[in-house]
């Protein structure tokens, strides 16, 4: 009797076009659990697309099949509204002569997926040259009705903020405004905006003026992004691995060499190797042998590795050690433990400043619990 499989494996098989039957799933898995795992991994609409007219789709319970179809229709409709809004926003930045680059899921949705709605995402990530440009862009967004949620801020603790609005149709629009690639200090200073812009690629579907990270940088960022989310156990989220799969499968020899050179130069051979190996294991991605060999060699000579993301503690220690001196390290600790008083009062819904010492203690205690959990 064939061995039963778990939902994560089931979805992975569908994404690599092997189309397992519903009966191949472990009998202890409920329909609701199957749905939730697909949703958590961001692959429900993509699953529906892969299963069109397949025997697997016919084998699904009717309730699940109908739910999947309805989810996909809603995702497609939502995408239309978000696409229109995004074009309006990016035109606003272009007209104001604020340089920017798209990164992560949104540009890949247009360049590597059959339809943008198939690449699920909760926001659009936009990289600016510096914080001042991000703030200018935020001021422009206010004219369109965007607001900034309450969030921790500072010179070291965060290199981004969000802007959000809900339109008249009830569609949510969230923009993550970055001035560095990542909040992880290991990655934040890895690239300048100029070097990313110099090898950027146009996203013609949005506008002739809109550019995104070039393929080599996009793949490097996808591998970096995995490790940054490793402490939460999310590094193998299927939609993120599928991004890596699609990028890698479309690389030519020149792009592989550019990617490998960047990984070596930035000391990220191990991080890139980890992402590519996991993707290859999950989707049988066709990776050239010479690329794997060169990444393995680079990883063996690096002081940094994927261990930086093994836990929240190792990630925080990495963040501290990557800063240039103790002044900056103390600054990061201060911003992490003692964020702005206005942020604290909004977060804990109080106007009583006398409560701040208690609230800071509560925050510190909760942070320590998470750190050593």
Short mmCIF file of N, CA and C in Angstrom, two decimals, residues 69-184:
data_model
loop_
_atom_site.label_atom_id
_atom_site.label_comp_id
_atom_site.label_asym_id
_atom_site.label_seq_id
_atom_site.Cartn_x
_atom_site.Cartn_y
_atom_site.Cartn_z
N UNK A 69 -12.26 27.13 -5.96
CA UNK A 69 -12.68 27.90 -7.13
C UNK A 69 -13.09 29.31 -6.74
N UNK A 70 -13.88 29.42 -5.68
CA UNK A 70 -14.34 30.73 -5.21
C UNK A 70 -13.16 31.58 -4.74
N UNK A 71 -12.21 30.95 -4.05
CA UNK A 71 -11.03 31.67 -3.57
C UNK A 71 -10.24 32.25 -4.74
N UNK A 72 -10.08 31.47 -5.80
CA UNK A 72 -9.32 31.89 -6.97
C UNK A 72 -10.01 33.04 -7.71
N UNK A 73 -11.34 32.95 -7.84
CA UNK A 73 -12.08 34.04 -8.48
C UNK A 73 -11.93 35.33 -7.68
N UNK A 74 -12.00 35.21 -6.36
CA UNK A 74 -11.86 36.38 -5.51
C UNK A 74 -10.44 36.96 -5.62
N UNK A 75 -9.44 36.08 -5.66
CA UNK A 75 -8.05 36.53 -5.79
C UNK A 75 -7.84 37.27 -7.11
N UNK A 76 -8.44 36.76 -8.18
CA UNK A 76 -8.31 37.40 -9.49
C UNK A 76 -8.98 38.77 -9.50
N UNK A 77 -10.16 38.85 -8.90
CA UNK A 77 -10.88 40.13 -8.85
C UNK A 77 -10.13 41.14 -7.99
N UNK A 78 -9.62 40.68 -6.86
CA UNK A 78 -8.86 41.57 -5.98
C UNK A 78 -7.61 42.08 -6.67
N UNK A 79 -6.96 41.21 -7.44
CA UNK A 79 -5.75 41.59 -8.17
C UNK A 79 -6.03 42.73 -9.14
N UNK A 80 -7.17 42.70 -9.79
CA UNK A 80 -7.52 43.76 -10.73
C UNK A 80 -7.57 45.12 -10.02
N UNK A 81 -8.21 45.14 -8.86
CA UNK A 81 -8.29 46.38 -8.10
C UNK A 81 -6.93 46.83 -7.59
N UNK A 82 -6.13 45.88 -7.12
CA UNK A 82 -4.82 46.22 -6.59
C UNK A 82 -3.87 46.67 -7.69
N UNK A 83 -3.98 46.05 -8.87
CA UNK A 83 -3.16 46.44 -10.01
C UNK A 83 -3.42 47.90 -10.41
N UNK A 84 -4.69 48.25 -10.49
CA UNK A 84 -5.07 49.63 -10.83
C UNK A 84 -4.53 50.62 -9.81
N UNK A 85 -4.68 50.29 -8.54
CA UNK A 85 -4.20 51.17 -7.47
C UNK A 85 -2.68 51.28 -7.49
N UNK A 86 -2.00 50.17 -7.71
CA UNK A 86 -0.54 50.18 -7.72
C UNK A 86 -0.01 51.05 -8.85
N UNK A 87 -0.62 50.95 -10.02
CA UNK A 87 -0.18 51.79 -11.13
C UNK A 87 -0.35 53.27 -10.80
N UNK A 88 -1.43 53.60 -10.13
CA UNK A 88 -1.67 54.99 -9.74
C UNK A 88 -0.61 55.46 -8.74
N UNK A 89 -0.29 54.62 -7.77
CA UNK A 89 0.71 54.95 -6.76
C UNK A 89 2.09 55.14 -7.39
N UNK A 90 2.48 54.21 -8.23
CA UNK A 90 3.82 54.27 -8.83
C UNK A 90 3.94 55.45 -9.79
N UNK A 91 2.86 55.83 -10.44
CA UNK A 91 2.88 57.02 -11.28
C UNK A 91 3.09 58.26 -10.43
N UNK A 92 2.51 58.27 -9.26
CA UNK A 92 2.67 59.39 -8.33
C UNK A 92 4.14 59.57 -7.96
N UNK A 93 4.81 58.45 -7.66
CA UNK A 93 6.24 58.51 -7.31
C UNK A 93 7.08 58.94 -8.51
N UNK A 94 6.74 58.40 -9.68
CA UNK A 94 7.50 58.73 -10.90
C UNK A 94 7.39 60.21 -11.22
N UNK A 95 6.17 60.76 -11.15
CA UNK A 95 5.95 62.17 -11.45
C UNK A 95 6.65 63.09 -10.45
N UNK A 96 6.83 62.59 -9.23
CA UNK A 96 7.51 63.38 -8.19
C UNK A 96 9.02 63.18 -8.24
N UNK A 97 9.48 62.40 -9.22
CA UNK A 97 10.91 62.10 -9.43
C UNK A 97 11.53 61.51 -8.15
N UNK A 98 10.85 60.53 -7.58
CA UNK A 98 11.37 59.78 -6.44
C UNK A 98 11.81 58.41 -6.96
N UNK A 99 13.10 58.12 -6.99
CA UNK A 99 13.56 56.81 -7.50
C UNK A 99 13.07 55.67 -6.60
N UNK A 100 12.70 54.56 -7.21
CA UNK A 100 12.25 53.40 -6.45
C UNK A 100 12.45 52.14 -7.27
N UNK A 101 12.45 51.01 -6.59
CA UNK A 101 12.51 49.70 -7.23
C UNK A 101 11.50 48.78 -6.55
N UNK A 102 10.80 47.98 -7.32
CA UNK A 102 9.94 46.95 -6.74
C UNK A 102 10.80 45.73 -6.40
N UNK A 103 10.40 45.01 -5.37
CA UNK A 103 11.14 43.80 -5.01
C UNK A 103 10.21 42.77 -4.39
N UNK A 104 10.74 41.56 -4.25
CA UNK A 104 10.02 40.42 -3.69
C UNK A 104 8.86 39.98 -4.60
N UNK A 105 7.70 39.72 -4.02
CA UNK A 105 6.64 39.00 -4.73
C UNK A 105 5.96 39.72 -5.86
N UNK A 106 5.71 41.02 -5.72
CA UNK A 106 4.91 41.72 -6.73
C UNK A 106 5.56 41.71 -8.11
N UNK A 107 6.82 42.10 -8.28
CA UNK A 107 7.38 42.04 -9.63
C UNK A 107 7.44 40.62 -10.19
N UNK A 108 7.72 39.63 -9.32
CA UNK A 108 7.74 38.24 -9.79
C UNK A 108 6.36 37.80 -10.28
N UNK A 109 5.31 38.34 -9.65
CA UNK A 109 3.95 38.00 -10.08
C UNK A 109 3.73 38.36 -11.55
N UNK A 110 4.36 39.45 -11.99
CA UNK A 110 4.20 39.89 -13.38
C UNK A 110 5.18 39.23 -14.33
N UNK A 111 6.37 38.90 -13.84
CA UNK A 111 7.41 38.41 -14.75
C UNK A 111 7.55 36.89 -14.79
N UNK A 112 7.11 36.18 -13.73
CA UNK A 112 7.38 34.74 -13.67
C UNK A 112 6.15 33.85 -13.48
N UNK A 113 5.00 34.45 -13.21
CA UNK A 113 3.78 33.67 -13.02
C UNK A 113 2.84 33.88 -14.22
N UNK A 114 2.03 32.85 -14.57
CA UNK A 114 1.12 32.98 -15.71
C UNK A 114 0.17 34.16 -15.59
N UNK A 115 -0.31 34.42 -14.37
CA UNK A 115 -1.16 35.57 -14.07
C UNK A 115 -0.73 36.13 -12.72
N UNK A 116 -0.73 37.46 -12.54
CA UNK A 116 -0.25 38.04 -11.28
C UNK A 116 -0.98 37.54 -10.03
N UNK A 117 -2.28 37.25 -10.15
CA UNK A 117 -3.03 36.85 -8.96
C UNK A 117 -2.58 35.49 -8.42
N UNK A 118 -1.87 34.72 -9.24
CA UNK A 118 -1.42 33.40 -8.81
C UNK A 118 -0.26 33.48 -7.82
N UNK A 119 0.40 34.63 -7.76
CA UNK A 119 1.46 34.83 -6.76
C UNK A 119 0.84 35.59 -5.59
N UNK A 120 0.34 34.85 -4.61
CA UNK A 120 -0.34 35.47 -3.47
C UNK A 120 0.63 36.37 -2.71
N UNK A 121 0.12 37.47 -2.19
CA UNK A 121 0.93 38.40 -1.41
C UNK A 121 0.00 39.33 -0.65
N UNK A 122 0.46 39.76 0.50
CA UNK A 122 -0.37 40.64 1.33
C UNK A 122 0.05 42.11 1.18
N UNK A 123 1.16 42.36 0.48
CA UNK A 123 1.62 43.73 0.31
C UNK A 123 2.53 43.84 -0.90
N UNK A 124 2.92 45.05 -1.23
CA UNK A 124 3.91 45.30 -2.27
C UNK A 124 5.11 45.97 -1.63
N UNK A 125 6.29 45.41 -1.85
CA UNK A 125 7.53 45.93 -1.26
C UNK A 125 8.21 46.87 -2.25
N UNK A 126 8.48 48.08 -1.78
CA UNK A 126 9.09 49.11 -2.62
C UNK A 126 10.36 49.60 -1.93
N UNK A 127 11.46 49.59 -2.66
CA UNK A 127 12.75 50.02 -2.13
C UNK A 127 13.07 51.42 -2.64
N UNK A 128 13.45 52.31 -1.70
CA UNK A 128 13.83 53.67 -2.03
C UNK A 128 15.32 53.87 -1.77
N UNK A 129 15.84 54.94 -2.31
CA UNK A 129 17.27 55.23 -2.19
C UNK A 129 17.69 55.51 -0.75
N UNK A 130 16.79 56.13 0.02
CA UNK A 130 17.08 56.47 1.41
C UNK A 130 15.77 56.72 2.16
N UNK A 131 15.89 56.93 3.45
CA UNK A 131 14.69 57.12 4.28
C UNK A 131 13.95 58.40 3.92
N UNK A 132 14.70 59.44 3.58
CA UNK A 132 14.04 60.70 3.20
C UNK A 132 13.12 60.51 2.00
N UNK A 133 13.57 59.75 1.01
CA UNK A 133 12.72 59.48 -0.16
C UNK A 133 11.49 58.67 0.22
N UNK A 134 11.68 57.71 1.14
CA UNK A 134 10.53 56.91 1.60
C UNK A 134 9.51 57.79 2.32
N UNK A 135 10.00 58.75 3.10
CA UNK A 135 9.10 59.67 3.80
C UNK A 135 8.37 60.58 2.82
N UNK A 136 9.07 61.06 1.79
CA UNK A 136 8.43 61.89 0.77
C UNK A 136 7.33 61.10 0.07
N UNK A 137 7.64 59.85 -0.25
CA UNK A 137 6.64 58.99 -0.90
C UNK A 137 5.44 58.77 0.01
N UNK A 138 5.70 58.62 1.30
CA UNK A 138 4.62 58.42 2.27
C UNK A 138 3.70 59.64 2.32
N UNK A 139 4.28 60.82 2.25
CA UNK A 139 3.47 62.04 2.25
C UNK A 139 2.56 62.10 1.03
N UNK A 140 3.08 61.66 -0.11
CA UNK A 140 2.25 61.60 -1.31
C UNK A 140 1.11 60.60 -1.16
N UNK A 141 1.40 59.48 -0.49
CA UNK A 141 0.38 58.45 -0.30
C UNK A 141 -0.77 58.95 0.58
N UNK A 142 -0.48 59.86 1.47
CA UNK A 142 -1.53 60.42 2.33
C UNK A 142 -2.60 61.11 1.49
N UNK A 143 -2.21 61.68 0.35
CA UNK A 143 -3.18 62.34 -0.52
C UNK A 143 -4.13 61.35 -1.17
N UNK A 144 -3.73 60.06 -1.17
CA UNK A 144 -4.59 59.01 -1.72
C UNK A 144 -5.34 58.26 -0.62
N UNK A 145 -5.19 58.71 0.61
CA UNK A 145 -5.93 58.09 1.70
C UNK A 145 -5.18 57.03 2.48
N UNK A 146 -3.89 56.88 2.25
CA UNK A 146 -3.10 55.88 2.98
C UNK A 146 -2.77 56.38 4.38
N UNK A 147 -2.67 55.42 5.30
CA UNK A 147 -2.27 55.72 6.68
C UNK A 147 -1.14 54.78 7.09
N UNK A 148 -0.35 55.24 8.07
CA UNK A 148 0.73 54.40 8.58
C UNK A 148 0.34 53.80 9.92
N UNK A 149 0.27 52.48 10.01
CA UNK A 149 -0.05 51.82 11.28
C UNK A 149 1.02 52.11 12.34
N UNK A 150 0.64 52.02 13.58
CA UNK A 150 1.59 52.19 14.68
C UNK A 150 2.66 51.11 14.62
N UNK A 151 3.92 51.50 14.66
CA UNK A 151 5.01 50.52 14.54
C UNK A 151 6.27 51.05 15.19
N UNK A 152 7.12 50.12 15.63
CA UNK A 152 8.42 50.48 16.19
C UNK A 152 9.27 51.10 15.08
N UNK A 153 9.99 52.17 15.42
CA UNK A 153 10.84 52.82 14.43
C UNK A 153 12.15 53.23 15.09
N UNK A 154 13.12 53.57 14.26
CA UNK A 154 14.43 53.98 14.76
C UNK A 154 15.48 53.84 13.69
N UNK A 155 16.69 54.22 14.01
CA UNK A 155 17.77 54.17 13.04
C UNK A 155 18.24 52.75 12.76
N UNK A 156 18.11 51.87 13.76
CA UNK A 156 18.68 50.53 13.64
C UNK A 156 17.63 49.41 13.65
N UNK A 157 16.55 49.61 14.38
CA UNK A 157 15.61 48.51 14.62
C UNK A 157 14.75 48.19 13.41
N UNK A 158 14.54 49.15 12.53
CA UNK A 158 13.70 48.90 11.36
C UNK A 158 14.14 49.79 10.21
N UNK A 159 14.10 49.22 9.01
CA UNK A 159 14.46 49.96 7.80
C UNK A 159 13.29 49.99 6.84
N UNK A 160 12.10 50.05 7.39
CA UNK A 160 10.89 50.07 6.58
C UNK A 160 9.71 50.53 7.42
N UNK A 161 8.65 50.94 6.74
CA UNK A 161 7.37 51.17 7.40
C UNK A 161 6.27 50.85 6.40
N UNK A 162 5.07 50.64 6.90
CA UNK A 162 3.95 50.27 6.03
C UNK A 162 2.99 51.42 5.85
N UNK A 163 2.34 51.45 4.72
CA UNK A 163 1.24 52.39 4.46
C UNK A 163 0.06 51.55 3.96
N UNK A 164 -1.12 51.85 4.48
CA UNK A 164 -2.27 50.99 4.17
C UNK A 164 -3.52 51.84 3.94
N UNK A 165 -4.37 51.34 3.05
CA UNK A 165 -5.71 51.91 2.92
C UNK A 165 -6.66 50.83 2.44
N UNK A 166 -7.93 51.03 2.72
CA UNK A 166 -8.99 50.17 2.19
C UNK A 166 -9.84 51.03 1.27
N UNK A 167 -10.01 50.61 0.02
CA UNK A 167 -10.73 51.45 -0.94
C UNK A 167 -12.24 51.29 -0.81
N UNK A 168 -12.97 51.96 -1.67
CA UNK A 168 -14.43 51.97 -1.60
C UNK A 168 -15.05 50.61 -1.85
N UNK A 169 -14.29 49.74 -2.53
CA UNK A 169 -14.79 48.39 -2.81
C UNK A 169 -14.44 47.41 -1.69
N UNK A 170 -13.75 47.91 -0.67
CA UNK A 170 -13.35 47.04 0.43
C UNK A 170 -12.06 46.30 0.19
N UNK A 171 -11.34 46.66 -0.87
CA UNK A 171 -10.06 46.02 -1.18
C UNK A 171 -8.95 46.71 -0.39
N UNK A 172 -8.14 45.92 0.29
CA UNK A 172 -7.03 46.47 1.06
C UNK A 172 -5.79 46.65 0.20
N UNK A 173 -5.05 47.71 0.45
CA UNK A 173 -3.81 47.99 -0.27
C UNK A 173 -2.73 48.32 0.77
N UNK A 174 -1.68 47.50 0.80
CA UNK A 174 -0.59 47.71 1.74
C UNK A 174 0.72 47.82 1.00
N UNK A 175 1.46 48.87 1.28
CA UNK A 175 2.77 49.10 0.68
C UNK A 175 3.82 49.09 1.78
N UNK A 176 4.83 48.27 1.62
CA UNK A 176 5.96 48.26 2.54
C UNK A 176 7.06 49.12 1.95
N UNK A 177 7.35 50.22 2.62
CA UNK A 177 8.29 51.21 2.12
C UNK A 177 9.66 50.97 2.76
N UNK A 178 10.60 50.49 1.98
CA UNK A 178 11.94 50.13 2.46
C UNK A 178 12.97 51.17 2.00
N UNK A 179 13.99 51.37 2.82
CA UNK A 179 15.16 52.11 2.35
C UNK A 179 16.43 51.26 2.48
N UNK A 180 16.25 50.04 2.96
CA UNK A 180 17.29 49.02 2.91
C UNK A 180 16.61 47.69 2.61
N UNK A 181 17.39 46.74 2.12
CA UNK A 181 16.79 45.48 1.66
C UNK A 181 16.08 44.71 2.75
N UNK A 182 16.57 44.82 3.98
CA UNK A 182 16.07 43.96 5.06
C UNK A 182 16.26 44.64 6.40
N UNK A 183 15.46 44.24 7.37
CA UNK A 183 15.68 44.70 8.75
C UNK A 183 16.82 43.95 9.42
N UNK A 184 17.17 42.78 8.89
CA UNK A 184 18.31 42.02 9.41
C UNK A 184 19.59 42.76 9.06
#
